Short mmCIF file of C-alpha atoms and ligand atoms in Angstrom, two decimals:
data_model
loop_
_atom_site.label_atom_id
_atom_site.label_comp_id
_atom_site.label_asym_id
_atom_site.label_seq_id
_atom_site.Cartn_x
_atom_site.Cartn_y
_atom_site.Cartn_z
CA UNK M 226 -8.49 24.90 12.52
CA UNK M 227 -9.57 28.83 13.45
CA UNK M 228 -13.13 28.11 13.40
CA UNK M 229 -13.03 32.03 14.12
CA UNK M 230 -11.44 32.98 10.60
CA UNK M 231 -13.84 30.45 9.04
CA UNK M 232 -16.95 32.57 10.65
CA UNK M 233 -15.39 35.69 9.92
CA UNK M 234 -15.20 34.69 5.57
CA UNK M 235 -18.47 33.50 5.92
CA UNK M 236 -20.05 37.16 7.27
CA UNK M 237 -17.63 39.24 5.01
CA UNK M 238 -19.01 37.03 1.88
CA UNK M 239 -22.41 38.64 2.90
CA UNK M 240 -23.81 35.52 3.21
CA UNK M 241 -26.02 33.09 6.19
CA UNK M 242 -23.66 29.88 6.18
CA UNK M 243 -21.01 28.00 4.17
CA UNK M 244 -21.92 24.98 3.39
CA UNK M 245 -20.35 21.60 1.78
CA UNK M 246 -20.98 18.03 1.15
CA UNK M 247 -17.41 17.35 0.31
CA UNK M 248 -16.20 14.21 2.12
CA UNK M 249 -12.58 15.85 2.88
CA UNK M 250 -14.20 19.33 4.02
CA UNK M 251 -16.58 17.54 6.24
CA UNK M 252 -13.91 15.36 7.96
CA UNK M 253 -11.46 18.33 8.16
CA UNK M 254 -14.30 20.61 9.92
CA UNK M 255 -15.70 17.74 12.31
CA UNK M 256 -13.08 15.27 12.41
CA UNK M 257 -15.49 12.47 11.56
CA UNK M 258 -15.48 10.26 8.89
CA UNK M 259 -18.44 9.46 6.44
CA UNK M 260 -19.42 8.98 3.18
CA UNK M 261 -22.41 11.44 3.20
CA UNK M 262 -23.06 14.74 5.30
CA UNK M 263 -23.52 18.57 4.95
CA UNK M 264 -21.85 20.85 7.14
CA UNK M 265 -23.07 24.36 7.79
CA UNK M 266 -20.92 27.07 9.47
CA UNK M 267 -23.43 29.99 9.86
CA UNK M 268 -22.20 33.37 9.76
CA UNK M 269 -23.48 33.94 13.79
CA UNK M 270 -21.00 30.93 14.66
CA UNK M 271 -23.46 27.77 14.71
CA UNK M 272 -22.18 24.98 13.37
CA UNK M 273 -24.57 22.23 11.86
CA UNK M 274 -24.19 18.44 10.63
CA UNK M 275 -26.79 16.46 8.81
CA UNK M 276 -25.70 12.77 8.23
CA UNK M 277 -28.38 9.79 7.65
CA UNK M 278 -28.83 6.80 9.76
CA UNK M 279 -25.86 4.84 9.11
CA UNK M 280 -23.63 7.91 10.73
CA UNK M 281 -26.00 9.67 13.04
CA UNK M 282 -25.39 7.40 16.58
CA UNK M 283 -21.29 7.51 15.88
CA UNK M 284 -21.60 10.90 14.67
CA UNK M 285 -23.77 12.19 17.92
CA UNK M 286 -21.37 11.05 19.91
CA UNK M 287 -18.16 11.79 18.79
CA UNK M 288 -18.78 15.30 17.38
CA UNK M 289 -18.93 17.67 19.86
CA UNK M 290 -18.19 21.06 18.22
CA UNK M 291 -21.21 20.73 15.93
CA UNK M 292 -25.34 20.47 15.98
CA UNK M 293 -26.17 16.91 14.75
CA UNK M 294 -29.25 16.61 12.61
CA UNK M 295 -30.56 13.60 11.02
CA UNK M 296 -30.81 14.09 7.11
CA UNK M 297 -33.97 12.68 5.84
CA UNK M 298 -34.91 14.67 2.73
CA UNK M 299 -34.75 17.83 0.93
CA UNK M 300 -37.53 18.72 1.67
CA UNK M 301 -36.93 18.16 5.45
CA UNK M 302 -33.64 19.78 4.90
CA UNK M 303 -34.73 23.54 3.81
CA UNK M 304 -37.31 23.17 6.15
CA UNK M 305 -34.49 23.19 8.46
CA UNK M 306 -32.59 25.74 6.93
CA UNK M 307 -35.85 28.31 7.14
CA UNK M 308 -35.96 27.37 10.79
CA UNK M 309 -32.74 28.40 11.30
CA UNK M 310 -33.08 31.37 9.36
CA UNK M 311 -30.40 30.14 6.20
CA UNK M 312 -31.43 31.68 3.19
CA UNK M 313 -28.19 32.68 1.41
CA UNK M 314 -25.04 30.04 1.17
CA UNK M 315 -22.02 30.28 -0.19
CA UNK M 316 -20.29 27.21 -1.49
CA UNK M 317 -17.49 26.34 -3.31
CA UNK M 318 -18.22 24.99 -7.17
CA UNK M 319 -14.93 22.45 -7.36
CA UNK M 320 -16.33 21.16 -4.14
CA UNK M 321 -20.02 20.31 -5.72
CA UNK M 322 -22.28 18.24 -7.77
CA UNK M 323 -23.77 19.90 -10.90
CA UNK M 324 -27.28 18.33 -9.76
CA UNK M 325 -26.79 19.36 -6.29
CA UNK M 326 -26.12 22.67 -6.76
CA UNK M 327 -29.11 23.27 -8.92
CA UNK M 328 -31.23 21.59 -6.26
CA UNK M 329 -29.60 24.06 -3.88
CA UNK M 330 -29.80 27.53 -6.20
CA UNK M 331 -34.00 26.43 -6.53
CA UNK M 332 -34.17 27.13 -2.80
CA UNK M 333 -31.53 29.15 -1.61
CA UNK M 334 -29.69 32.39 -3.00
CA UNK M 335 -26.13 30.65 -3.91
CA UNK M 336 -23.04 32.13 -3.82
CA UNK M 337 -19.67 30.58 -5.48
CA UNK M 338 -16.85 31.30 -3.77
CA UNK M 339 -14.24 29.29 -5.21
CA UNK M 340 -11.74 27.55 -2.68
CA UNK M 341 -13.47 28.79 0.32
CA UNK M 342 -11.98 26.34 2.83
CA UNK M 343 -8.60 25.75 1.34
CA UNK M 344 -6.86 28.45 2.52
CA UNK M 345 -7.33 27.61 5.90
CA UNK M 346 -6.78 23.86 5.41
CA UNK M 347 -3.43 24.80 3.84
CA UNK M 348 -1.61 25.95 7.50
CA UNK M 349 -1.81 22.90 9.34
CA UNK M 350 -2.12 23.34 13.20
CA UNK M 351 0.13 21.27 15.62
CA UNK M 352 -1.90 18.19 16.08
CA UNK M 353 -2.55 18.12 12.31
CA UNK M 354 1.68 18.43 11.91
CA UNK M 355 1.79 15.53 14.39
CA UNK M 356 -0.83 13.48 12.55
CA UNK M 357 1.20 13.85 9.40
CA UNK M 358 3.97 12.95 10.80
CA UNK M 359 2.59 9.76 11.96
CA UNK M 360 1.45 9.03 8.61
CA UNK M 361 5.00 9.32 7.32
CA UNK M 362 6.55 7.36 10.33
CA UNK M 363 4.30 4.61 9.22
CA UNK M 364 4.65 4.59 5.08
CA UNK M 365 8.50 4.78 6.29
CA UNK M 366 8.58 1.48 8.86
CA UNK M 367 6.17 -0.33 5.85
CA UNK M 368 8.54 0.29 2.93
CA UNK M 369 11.91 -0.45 4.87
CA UNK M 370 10.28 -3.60 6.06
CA UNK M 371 9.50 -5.11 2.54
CA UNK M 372 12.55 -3.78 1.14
CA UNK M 373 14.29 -7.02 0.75
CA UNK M 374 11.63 -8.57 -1.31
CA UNK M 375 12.56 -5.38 -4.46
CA UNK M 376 14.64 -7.64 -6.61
CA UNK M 377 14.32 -8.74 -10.30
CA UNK M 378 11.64 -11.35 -9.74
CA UNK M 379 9.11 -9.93 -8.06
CA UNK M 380 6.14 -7.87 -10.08
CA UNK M 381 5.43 -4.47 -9.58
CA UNK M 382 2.24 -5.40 -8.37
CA UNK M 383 3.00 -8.26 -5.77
CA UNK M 384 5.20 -5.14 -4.19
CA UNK M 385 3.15 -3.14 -3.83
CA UNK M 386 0.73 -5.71 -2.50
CA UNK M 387 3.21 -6.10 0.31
CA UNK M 388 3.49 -2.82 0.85
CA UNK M 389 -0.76 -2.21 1.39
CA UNK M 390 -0.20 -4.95 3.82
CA UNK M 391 2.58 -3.32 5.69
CA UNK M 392 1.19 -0.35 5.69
CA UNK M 393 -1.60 -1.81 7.68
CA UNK M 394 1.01 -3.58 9.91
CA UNK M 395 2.67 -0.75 11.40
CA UNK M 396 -1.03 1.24 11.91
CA UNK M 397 -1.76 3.20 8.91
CA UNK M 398 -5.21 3.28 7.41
CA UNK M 399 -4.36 1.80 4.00
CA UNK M 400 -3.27 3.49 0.97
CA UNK M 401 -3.34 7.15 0.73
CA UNK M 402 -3.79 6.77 -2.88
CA UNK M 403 -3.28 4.08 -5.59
CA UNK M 404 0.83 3.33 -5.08
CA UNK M 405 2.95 3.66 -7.89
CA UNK M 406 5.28 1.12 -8.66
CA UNK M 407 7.06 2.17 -11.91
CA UNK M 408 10.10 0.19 -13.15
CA UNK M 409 12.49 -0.20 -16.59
CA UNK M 410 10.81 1.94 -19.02
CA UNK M 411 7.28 2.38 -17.27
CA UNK M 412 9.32 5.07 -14.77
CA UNK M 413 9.95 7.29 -17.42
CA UNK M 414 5.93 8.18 -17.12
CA UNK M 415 5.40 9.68 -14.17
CA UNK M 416 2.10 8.27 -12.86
CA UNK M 417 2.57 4.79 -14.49
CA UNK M 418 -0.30 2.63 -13.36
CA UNK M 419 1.39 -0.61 -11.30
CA UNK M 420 0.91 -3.82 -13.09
CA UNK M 421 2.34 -7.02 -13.67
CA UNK M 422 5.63 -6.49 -14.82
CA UNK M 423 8.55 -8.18 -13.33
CA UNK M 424 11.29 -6.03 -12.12
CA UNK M 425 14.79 -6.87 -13.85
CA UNK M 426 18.75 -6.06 -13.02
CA UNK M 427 19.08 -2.65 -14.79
CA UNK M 428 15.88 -1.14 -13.73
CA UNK M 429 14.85 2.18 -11.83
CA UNK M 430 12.00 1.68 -9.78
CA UNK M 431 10.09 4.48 -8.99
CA UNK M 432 7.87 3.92 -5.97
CA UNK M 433 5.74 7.06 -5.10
CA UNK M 434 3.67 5.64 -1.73
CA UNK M 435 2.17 7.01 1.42
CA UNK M 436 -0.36 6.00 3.88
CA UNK M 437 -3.34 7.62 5.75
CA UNK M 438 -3.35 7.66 10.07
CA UNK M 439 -6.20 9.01 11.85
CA UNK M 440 -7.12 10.69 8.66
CA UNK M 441 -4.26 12.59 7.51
CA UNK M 442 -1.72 11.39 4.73
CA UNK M 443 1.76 10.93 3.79
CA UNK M 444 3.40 10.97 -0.10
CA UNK M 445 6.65 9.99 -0.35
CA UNK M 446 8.86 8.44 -3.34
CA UNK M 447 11.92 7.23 -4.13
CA UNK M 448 13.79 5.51 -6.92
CA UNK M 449 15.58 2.62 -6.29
CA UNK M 450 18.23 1.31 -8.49
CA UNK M 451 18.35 -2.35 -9.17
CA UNK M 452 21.96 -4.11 -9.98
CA UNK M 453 23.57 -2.40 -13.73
CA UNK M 454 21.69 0.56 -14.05
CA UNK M 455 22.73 2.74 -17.20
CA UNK M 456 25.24 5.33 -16.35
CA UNK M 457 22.26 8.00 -18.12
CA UNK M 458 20.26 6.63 -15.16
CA UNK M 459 23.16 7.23 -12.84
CA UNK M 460 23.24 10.67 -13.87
CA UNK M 461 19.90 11.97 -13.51
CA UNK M 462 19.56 10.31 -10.36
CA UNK M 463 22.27 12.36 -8.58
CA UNK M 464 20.74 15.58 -10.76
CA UNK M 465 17.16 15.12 -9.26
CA UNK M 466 18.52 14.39 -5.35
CA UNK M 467 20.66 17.88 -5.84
CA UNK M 468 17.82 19.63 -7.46
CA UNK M 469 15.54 18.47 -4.27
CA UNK M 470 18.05 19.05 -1.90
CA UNK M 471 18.37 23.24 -3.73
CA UNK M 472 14.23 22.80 -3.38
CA UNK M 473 14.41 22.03 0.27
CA UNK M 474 16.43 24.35 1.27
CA UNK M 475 14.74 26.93 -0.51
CA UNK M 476 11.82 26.87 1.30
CA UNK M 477 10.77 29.53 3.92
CA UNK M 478 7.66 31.43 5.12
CA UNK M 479 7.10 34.47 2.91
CA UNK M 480 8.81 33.17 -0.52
CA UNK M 481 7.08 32.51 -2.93
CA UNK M 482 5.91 28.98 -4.27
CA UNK M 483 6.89 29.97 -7.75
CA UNK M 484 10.62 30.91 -6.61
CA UNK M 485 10.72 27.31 -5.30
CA UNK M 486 9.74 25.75 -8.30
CA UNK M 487 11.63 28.08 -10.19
CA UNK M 488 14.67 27.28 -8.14
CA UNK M 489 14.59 23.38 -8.72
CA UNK M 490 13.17 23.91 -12.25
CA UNK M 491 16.44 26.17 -13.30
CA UNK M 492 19.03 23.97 -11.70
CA UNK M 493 17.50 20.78 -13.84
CA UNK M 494 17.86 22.87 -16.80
CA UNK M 495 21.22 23.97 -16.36
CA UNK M 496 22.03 20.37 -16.53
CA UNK M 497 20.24 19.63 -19.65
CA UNK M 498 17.14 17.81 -18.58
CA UNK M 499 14.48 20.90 -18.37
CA UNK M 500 12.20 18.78 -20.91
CA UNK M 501 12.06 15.89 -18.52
CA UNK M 502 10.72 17.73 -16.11
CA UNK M 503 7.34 17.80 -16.94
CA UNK M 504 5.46 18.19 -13.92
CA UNK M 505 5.23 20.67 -10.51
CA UNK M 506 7.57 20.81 -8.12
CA UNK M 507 5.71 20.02 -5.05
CA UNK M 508 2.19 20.26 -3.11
CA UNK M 509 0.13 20.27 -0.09
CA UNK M 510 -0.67 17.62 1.73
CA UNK M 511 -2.99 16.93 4.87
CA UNK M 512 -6.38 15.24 4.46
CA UNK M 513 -6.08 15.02 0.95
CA UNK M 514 -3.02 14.23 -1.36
CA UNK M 515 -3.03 17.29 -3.23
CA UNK M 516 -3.80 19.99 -1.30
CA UNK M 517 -2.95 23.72 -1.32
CA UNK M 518 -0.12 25.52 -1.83
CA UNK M 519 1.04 24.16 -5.35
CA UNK M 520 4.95 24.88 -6.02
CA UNK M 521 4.55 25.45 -9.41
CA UNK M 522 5.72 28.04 -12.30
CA UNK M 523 2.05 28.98 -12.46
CA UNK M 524 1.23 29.85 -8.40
CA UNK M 525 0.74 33.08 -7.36
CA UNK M 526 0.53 31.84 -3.36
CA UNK M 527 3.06 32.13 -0.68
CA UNK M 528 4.44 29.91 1.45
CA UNK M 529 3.55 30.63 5.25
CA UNK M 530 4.35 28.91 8.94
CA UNK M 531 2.37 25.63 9.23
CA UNK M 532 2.31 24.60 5.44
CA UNK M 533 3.12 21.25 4.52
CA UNK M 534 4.18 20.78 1.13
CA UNK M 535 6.37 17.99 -0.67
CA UNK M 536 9.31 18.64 -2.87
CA UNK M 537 9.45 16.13 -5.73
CA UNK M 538 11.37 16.84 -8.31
CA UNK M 539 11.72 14.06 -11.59
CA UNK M 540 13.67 13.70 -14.82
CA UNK M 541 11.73 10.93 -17.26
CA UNK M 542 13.58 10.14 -20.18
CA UNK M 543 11.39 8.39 -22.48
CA UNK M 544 12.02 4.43 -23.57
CA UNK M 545 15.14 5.01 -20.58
CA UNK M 546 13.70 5.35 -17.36
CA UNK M 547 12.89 8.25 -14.93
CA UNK M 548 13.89 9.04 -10.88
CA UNK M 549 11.78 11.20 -8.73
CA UNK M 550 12.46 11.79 -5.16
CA UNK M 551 9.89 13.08 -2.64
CA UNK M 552 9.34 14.51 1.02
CA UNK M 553 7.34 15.83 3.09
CA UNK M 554 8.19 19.34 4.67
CA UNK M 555 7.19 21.31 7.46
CA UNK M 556 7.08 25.44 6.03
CA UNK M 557 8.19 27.80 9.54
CA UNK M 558 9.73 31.17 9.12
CA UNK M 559 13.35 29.93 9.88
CA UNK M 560 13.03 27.43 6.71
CA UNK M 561 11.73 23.82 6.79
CA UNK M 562 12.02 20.68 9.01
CA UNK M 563 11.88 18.09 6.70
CA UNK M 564 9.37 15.09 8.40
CA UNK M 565 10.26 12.19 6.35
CA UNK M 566 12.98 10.51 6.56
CA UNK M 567 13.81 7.95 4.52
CA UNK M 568 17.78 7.18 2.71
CA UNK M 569 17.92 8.20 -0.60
N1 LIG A 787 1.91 10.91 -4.92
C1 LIG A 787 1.10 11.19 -6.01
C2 LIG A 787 1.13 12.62 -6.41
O1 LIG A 787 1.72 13.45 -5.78
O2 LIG A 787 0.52 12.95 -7.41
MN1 LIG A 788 3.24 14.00 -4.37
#
């Protein structure tokens, strides 16, 4: 994180401090995790963290790049701010409670600055690339370990039970979000919701899964075919690994993330499936699961050195089935290092 950058937006916006409540932004700037805090980055460099009494001890001793306050009120709180001489924020409104920022524009002059921290969250520094990676080491060990239990029998749900638990085995932090297990005609819709089906002979099974280490996440899926698949099946399968694989490659500091999706998206046309591919082509990922840049049709960013985005490309025929296949890449200016994996 370039605390310096982060200083330097906050003067040029013209304004006395950023300042968030956001659970991700607040772990991403202090590296601490809670359910409630405020971080202030001032435009002269201080940094500032309010958290209440079930955070401040832990929090006082394991931040050391910020001020630790204890929050105890509104009031209290732009008390504090006129102390330290904060009357103009900026903050960012998709980061921000309706009621809170009305509470905030009573007091303070408010700017919006939309995406404020993003940007910087999106190039991920080596530790954070290491973290990552750890994350993806571990959703990989879990998965290949409870492999032999995917077999028509077993419910989508009591696998991905298994899975939670071996995430937790191997020393990941749980789920990174809700895993999909989507099989027969439930992985034709791309975010199926995992339920009690039982998986039978003839069945793609999407499963879309990562875990969380030390804060930082993985997302990784693949489609696994179980016994007499249709040959349709068979088909789009090998079209969505080649259309990743012509996504991978593609990517490189300085394109941009529309010629990516653009790439992938063209190549599943050309073999007849465009209207089956009905979502993005990839994302960020670091704290949060979806993070900037967004390899889409619709993204005006660029891909830079340090980005880590996934490539996950899907063809969902409906009443059929559907395959998507995802990982996790490393952006550099030679091209990418992809960190997961897995077989496909
Ligand atoms: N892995 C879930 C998603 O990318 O939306
Ligand atoms: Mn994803």
């Amino acid at each position: 994180m370039s605390l310096e950058k982060i200083v330097s937006k906050v003067k040029s916006l013209n304004v006395d401090a950023y300042l968030t409540l956001d659970k991700a932004e607040n772990f991403y700037l202090t590296k601490f995790k809670s359910t409630f805090g405020i971080s202030l980055i001032t435009s002269t460099g201080k940094l500032l963290f309010l958290t209440d009494g079930r955070y401040l001890e832990k929090a006082k001793k394991e931040i050391k790049a910020f001020e630790i306050l204890e929050w105890k009120s509104w009031e209290k709180f732009f008390e504090t701010l006129k102390s330290e001489k904060i009357e103009s924020i900026a903050v960012d409104p998709n980061r921000l409670k309706l009621s809170i920022y009305r509470k905030l524009s009573e007091n303070l002059q408010v700017k919006e600055e939309n995406k404020f921290l993003d940007e910087f969250r999106a190039i991920k520094s080596a530790e954070e690339i290491s973290l990552i990676t750890r994350a993806i080491n571990i959703a990989e060990l879990a998965i290949k370990s409870v492999l032999h239990i995917l077999k028509p029998g077993i419910t989508e749900k009591e696998f991905r039970k298994e899975l939670i638990t071996a995430f937790f085995k191997y020393g990941g932090e749980g789920e990174a979000f809700t895993s999909i297990v989507a099989s027969g005609r439930g992985s034709a819709i791309p975010h199926w919701e995992t339920s009690d089906k039982e998986i039978k002979d003839g069945d793609a099974v999407i499963v879309d899964f990562g875990t969380i280490y030390k804060g930082y996440v993985s997302d990784i899926t693949r489609t696994f075919l179980i016994g007499n698949v249709p040959d349709e099946i068979k088909r789009i399968y090998e079209v969505v690994r080649e259309a990743q694989e012509i996504g991978i490659k593609s990517l490189k500091a300085g394109k941009s993330c529309k010629e990516i999706d653009l790439a992938v998206r063209n190549y599943i046309e050309e073999k007849g499936y465009g209207e089956y591919f009905v979502h993005s082509t990839g994302h960020g990922i670091g704290v949060e699961v979806h993070e900037l840049p967004t390899l889409s049709k619709r993204s005006d960013e660029i891909l830079k050195s340090g980005m880590v985005v996934t490539v996950e490309p899907g063809i969902y025929i409906p009443e059929l089935g559907g395959v998507r296949i995802e990982d996790d890449c490393l952006v550099t200016e030679e091209g990418t290092f992809v960190l997961s994996n897995l077989s496909k």
